[in-house]
mmCIF file of C-alpha atoms in Angstrom:
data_model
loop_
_atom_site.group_PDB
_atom_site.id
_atom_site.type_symbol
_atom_site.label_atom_id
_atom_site.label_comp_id
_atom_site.label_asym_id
_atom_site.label_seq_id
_atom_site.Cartn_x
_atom_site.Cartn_y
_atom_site.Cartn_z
ATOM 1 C CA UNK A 1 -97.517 110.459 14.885
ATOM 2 C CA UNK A 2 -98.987 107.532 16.833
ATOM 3 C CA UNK A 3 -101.744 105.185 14.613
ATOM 4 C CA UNK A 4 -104.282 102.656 15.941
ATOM 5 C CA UNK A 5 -104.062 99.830 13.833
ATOM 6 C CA UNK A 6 -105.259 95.727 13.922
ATOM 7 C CA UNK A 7 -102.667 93.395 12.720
ATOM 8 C CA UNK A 8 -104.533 90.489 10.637
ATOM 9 C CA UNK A 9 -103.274 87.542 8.571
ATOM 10 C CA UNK A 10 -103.397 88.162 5.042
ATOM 11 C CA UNK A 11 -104.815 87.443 2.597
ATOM 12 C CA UNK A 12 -108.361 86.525 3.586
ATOM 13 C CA UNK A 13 -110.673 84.650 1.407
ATOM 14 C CA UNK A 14 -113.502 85.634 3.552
ATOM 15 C CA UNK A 15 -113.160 89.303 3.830
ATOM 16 C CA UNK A 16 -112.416 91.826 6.524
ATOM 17 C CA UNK A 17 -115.113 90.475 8.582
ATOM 18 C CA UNK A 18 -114.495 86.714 8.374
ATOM 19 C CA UNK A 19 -110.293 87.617 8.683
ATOM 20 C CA UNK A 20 -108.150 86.275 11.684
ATOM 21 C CA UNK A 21 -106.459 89.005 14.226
ATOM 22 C CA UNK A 22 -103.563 89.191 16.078
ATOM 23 C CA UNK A 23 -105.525 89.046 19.639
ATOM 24 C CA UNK A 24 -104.472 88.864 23.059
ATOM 25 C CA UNK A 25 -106.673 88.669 26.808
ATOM 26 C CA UNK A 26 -106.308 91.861 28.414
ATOM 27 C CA UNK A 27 -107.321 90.414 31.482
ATOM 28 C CA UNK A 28 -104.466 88.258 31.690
ATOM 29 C CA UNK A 29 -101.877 90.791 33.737
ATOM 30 C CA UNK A 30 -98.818 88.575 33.013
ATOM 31 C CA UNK A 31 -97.473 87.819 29.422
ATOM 32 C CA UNK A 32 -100.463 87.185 27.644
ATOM 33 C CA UNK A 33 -100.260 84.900 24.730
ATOM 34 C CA UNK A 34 -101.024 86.380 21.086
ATOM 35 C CA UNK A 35 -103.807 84.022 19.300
ATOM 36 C CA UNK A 36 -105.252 84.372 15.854
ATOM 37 C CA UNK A 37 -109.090 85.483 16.562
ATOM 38 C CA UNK A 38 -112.071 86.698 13.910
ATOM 39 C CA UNK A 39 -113.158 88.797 17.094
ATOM 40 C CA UNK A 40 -113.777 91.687 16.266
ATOM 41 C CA UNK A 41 -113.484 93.289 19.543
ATOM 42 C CA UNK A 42 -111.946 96.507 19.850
ATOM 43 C CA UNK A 43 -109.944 95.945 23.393
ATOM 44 C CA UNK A 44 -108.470 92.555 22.268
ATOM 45 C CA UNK A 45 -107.494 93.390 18.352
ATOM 46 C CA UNK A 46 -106.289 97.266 18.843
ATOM 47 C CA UNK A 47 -102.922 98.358 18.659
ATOM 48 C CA UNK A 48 -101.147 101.749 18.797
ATOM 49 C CA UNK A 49 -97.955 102.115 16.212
ATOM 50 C CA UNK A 50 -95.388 103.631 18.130
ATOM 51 C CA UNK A 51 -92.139 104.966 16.616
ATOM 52 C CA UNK A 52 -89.125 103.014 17.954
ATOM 53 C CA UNK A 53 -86.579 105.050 20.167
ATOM 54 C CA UNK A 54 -83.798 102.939 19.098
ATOM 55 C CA UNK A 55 -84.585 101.091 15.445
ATOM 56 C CA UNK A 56 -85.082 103.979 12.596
ATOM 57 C CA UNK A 57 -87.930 102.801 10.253
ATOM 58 C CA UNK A 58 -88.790 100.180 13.328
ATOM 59 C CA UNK A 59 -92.746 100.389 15.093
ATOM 60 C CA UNK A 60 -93.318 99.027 18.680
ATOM 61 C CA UNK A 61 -97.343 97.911 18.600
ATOM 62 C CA UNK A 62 -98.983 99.133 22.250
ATOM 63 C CA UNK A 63 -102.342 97.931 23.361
ATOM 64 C CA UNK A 64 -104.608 100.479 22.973
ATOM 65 C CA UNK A 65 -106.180 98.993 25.959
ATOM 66 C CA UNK A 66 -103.478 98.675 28.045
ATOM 67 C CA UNK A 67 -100.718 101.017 27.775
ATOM 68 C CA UNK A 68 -96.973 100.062 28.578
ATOM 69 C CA UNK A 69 -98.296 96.930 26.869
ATOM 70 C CA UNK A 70 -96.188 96.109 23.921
ATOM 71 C CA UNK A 71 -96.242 93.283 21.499
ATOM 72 C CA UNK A 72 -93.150 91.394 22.109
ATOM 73 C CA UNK A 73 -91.216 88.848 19.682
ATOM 74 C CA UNK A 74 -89.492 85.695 21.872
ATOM 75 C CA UNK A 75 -87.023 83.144 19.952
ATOM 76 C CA UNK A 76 -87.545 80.944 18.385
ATOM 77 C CA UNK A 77 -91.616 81.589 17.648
ATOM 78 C CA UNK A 78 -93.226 82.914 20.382
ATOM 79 C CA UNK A 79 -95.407 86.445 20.373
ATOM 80 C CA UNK A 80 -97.333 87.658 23.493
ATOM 81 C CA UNK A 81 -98.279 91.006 24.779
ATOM 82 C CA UNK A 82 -95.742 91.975 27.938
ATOM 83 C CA UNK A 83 -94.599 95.332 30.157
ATOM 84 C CA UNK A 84 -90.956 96.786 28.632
ATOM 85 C CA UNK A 85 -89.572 95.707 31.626
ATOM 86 C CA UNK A 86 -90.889 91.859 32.009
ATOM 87 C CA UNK A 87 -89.077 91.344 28.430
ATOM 88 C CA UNK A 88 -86.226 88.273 28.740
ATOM 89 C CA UNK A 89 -82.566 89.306 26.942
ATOM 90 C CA UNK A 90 -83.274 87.961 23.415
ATOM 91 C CA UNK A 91 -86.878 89.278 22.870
ATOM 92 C CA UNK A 92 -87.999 92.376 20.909
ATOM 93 C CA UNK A 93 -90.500 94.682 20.911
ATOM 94 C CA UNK A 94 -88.919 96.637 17.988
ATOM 95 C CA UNK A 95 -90.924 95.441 14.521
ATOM 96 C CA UNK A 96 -89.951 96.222 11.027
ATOM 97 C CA UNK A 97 -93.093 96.865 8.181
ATOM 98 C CA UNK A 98 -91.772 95.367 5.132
ATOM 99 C CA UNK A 99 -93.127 95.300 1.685
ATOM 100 C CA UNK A 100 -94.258 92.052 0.788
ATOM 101 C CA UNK A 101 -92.398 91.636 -2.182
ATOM 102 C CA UNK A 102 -89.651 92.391 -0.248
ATOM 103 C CA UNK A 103 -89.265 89.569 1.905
ATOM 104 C CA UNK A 104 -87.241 87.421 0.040
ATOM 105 C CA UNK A 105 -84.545 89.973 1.372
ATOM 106 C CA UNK A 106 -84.982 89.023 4.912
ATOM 107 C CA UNK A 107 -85.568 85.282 4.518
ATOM 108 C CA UNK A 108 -82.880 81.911 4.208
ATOM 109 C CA UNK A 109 -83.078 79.376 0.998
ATOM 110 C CA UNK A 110 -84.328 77.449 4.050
ATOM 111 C CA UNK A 111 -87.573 79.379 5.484
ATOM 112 C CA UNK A 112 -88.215 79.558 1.381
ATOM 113 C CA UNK A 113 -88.238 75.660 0.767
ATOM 114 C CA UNK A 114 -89.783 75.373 3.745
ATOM 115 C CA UNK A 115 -92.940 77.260 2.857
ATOM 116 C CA UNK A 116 -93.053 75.940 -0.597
ATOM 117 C CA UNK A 117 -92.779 72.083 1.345
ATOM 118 C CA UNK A 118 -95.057 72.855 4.263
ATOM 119 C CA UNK A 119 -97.651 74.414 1.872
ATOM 120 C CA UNK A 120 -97.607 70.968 -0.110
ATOM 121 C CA UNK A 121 -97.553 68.639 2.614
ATOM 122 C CA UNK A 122 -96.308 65.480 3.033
ATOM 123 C CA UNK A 123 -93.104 64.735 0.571
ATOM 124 C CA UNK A 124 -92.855 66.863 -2.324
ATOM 125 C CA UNK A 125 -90.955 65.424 -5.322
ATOM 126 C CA UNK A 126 -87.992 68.431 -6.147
ATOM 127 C CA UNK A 127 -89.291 68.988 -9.728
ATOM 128 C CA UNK A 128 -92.323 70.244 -7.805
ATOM 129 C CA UNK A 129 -90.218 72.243 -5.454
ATOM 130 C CA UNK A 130 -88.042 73.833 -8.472
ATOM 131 C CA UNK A 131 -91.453 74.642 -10.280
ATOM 132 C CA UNK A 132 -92.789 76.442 -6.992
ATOM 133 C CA UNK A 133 -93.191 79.958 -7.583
ATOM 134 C CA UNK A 134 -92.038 81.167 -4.351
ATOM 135 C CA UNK A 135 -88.891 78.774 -5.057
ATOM 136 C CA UNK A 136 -88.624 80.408 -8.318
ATOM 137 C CA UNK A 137 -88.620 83.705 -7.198
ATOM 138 C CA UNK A 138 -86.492 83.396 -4.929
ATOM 139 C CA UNK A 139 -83.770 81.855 -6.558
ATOM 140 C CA UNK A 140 -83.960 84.426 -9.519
ATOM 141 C CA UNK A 141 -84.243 87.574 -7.657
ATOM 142 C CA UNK A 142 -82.313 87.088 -3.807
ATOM 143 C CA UNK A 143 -79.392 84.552 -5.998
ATOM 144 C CA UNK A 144 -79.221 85.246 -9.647
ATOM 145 C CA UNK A 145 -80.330 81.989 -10.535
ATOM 146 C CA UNK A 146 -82.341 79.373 -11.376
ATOM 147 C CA UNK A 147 -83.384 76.838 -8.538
ATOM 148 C CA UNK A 148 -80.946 74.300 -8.021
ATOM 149 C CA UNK A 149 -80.233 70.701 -9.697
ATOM 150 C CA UNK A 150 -80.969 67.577 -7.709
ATOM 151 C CA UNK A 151 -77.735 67.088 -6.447
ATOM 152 C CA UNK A 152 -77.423 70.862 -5.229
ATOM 153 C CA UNK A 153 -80.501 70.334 -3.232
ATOM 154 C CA UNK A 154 -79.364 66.888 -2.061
ATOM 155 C CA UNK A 155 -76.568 68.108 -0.233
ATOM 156 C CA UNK A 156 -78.644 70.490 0.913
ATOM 157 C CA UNK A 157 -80.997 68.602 2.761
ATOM 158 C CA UNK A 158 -78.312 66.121 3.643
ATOM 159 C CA UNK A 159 -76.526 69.034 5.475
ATOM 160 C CA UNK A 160 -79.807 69.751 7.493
ATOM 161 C CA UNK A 161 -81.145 66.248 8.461
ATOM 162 C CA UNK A 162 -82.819 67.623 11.573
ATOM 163 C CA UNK A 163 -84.901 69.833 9.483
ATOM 164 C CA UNK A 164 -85.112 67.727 6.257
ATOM 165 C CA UNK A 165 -86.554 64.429 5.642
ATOM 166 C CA UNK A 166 -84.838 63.710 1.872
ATOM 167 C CA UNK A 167 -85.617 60.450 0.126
ATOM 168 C CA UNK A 168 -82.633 60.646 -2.297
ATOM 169 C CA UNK A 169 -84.337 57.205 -3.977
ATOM 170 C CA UNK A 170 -87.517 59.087 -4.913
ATOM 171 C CA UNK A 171 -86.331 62.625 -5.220
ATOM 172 C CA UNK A 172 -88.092 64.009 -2.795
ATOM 173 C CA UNK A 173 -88.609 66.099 0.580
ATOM 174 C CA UNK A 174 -90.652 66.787 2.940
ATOM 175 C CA UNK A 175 -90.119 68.880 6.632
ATOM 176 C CA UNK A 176 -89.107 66.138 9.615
ATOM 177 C CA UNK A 177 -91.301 66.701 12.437
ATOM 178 C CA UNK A 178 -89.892 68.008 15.862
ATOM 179 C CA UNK A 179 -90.420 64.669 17.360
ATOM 180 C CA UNK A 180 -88.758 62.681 14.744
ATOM 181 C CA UNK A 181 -85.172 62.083 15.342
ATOM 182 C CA UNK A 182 -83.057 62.003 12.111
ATOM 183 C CA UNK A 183 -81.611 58.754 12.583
ATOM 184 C CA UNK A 184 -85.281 56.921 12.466
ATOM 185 C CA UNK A 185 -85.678 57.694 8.721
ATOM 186 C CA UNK A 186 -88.698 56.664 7.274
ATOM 187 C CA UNK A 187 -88.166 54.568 3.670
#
């Protein structure tokens, strides 16, 4: 059976009314870019859960609104609303609900550092990043472990220098920008 459902981010410190929706512009008729909104409006923040026909425990979100309008997953990042049938090769409209604490199963040491970095900012010094609890987690329950030594993470972030700004002096990381070549590292 079909549900009507808003996707928001969570958690909220400010409550279902001050919360942020997944929101599109149903007047736009081509792909229409997915936004973060409070609105509250009903024909922007609606969704229908639809049963995949092809992914068993997968949901395809329709606009209530518009039908035939799904929300659709591009590579790398991108999320809009679009027609089955304007969808490129590579982008999904199949969606999988997961437990939260069950994310670590679907997730790289390196989307897990990176949160635990990103959520510092700037450089964070890798006894912080050990002591994250995210970090922590991770390690123990997805690897069996605790986080890694220095020199573990070193190589690491050595073997990912166009994701990984590591200042080896310092101990320390933080994320390189997009726009910030590897070979212009910052001492």
């Amino acid at each position: 059976e079909n549900s009507v459902c808003r996707i928001r981010v969570w958690p909220s410190e400010h409550g279902i009314e001050g919360s942020f929706h997944l929101t599109f512009d149903p007047d736009d008729e081509g792909r229409a870019n997915i936004l973060l909104s409070s609105s509250q409006d009903a024909r922007c923040v609606n969704f229908v859960a639809v049963a995949s026909p092809f992914s068993e425990r997968a949901f395809r979100f329709e606009s209530v609104l518009c039908p035939g309008r799904f929300l659709t997953f591009c590579p790398p990042s991108g999320l809009h609303m679009s027609y089955l049938q304007d969808n490129d090769t590579g982008s999904t409209v199949d969606m999988m609900l997961v437990d939260y604490s069950a994310a670590f199963t679907f997730m790289t040491v390196g989307e897990v550092l990176a949160g635990a970095v990103e959520g510092h900012g700037g450089y964070m010094k890798l006894s912080d990043l050990r002591a994250d609890l995210s970090v922590r987690m991770y390690f123990q329950q997805m690897l069996g472990c605790t986080a890694w030594n220095n020199k573990d993470f070193e190589t690491f972030f050595e073997g990912h220098p166009d994701q990984w700004d590591f200042d080896q002096k310092r101990a320390r990381v933080r994320l390189r920008s997009r726009n910030f070549p590897p070979q212009q590292r910052q001492q």
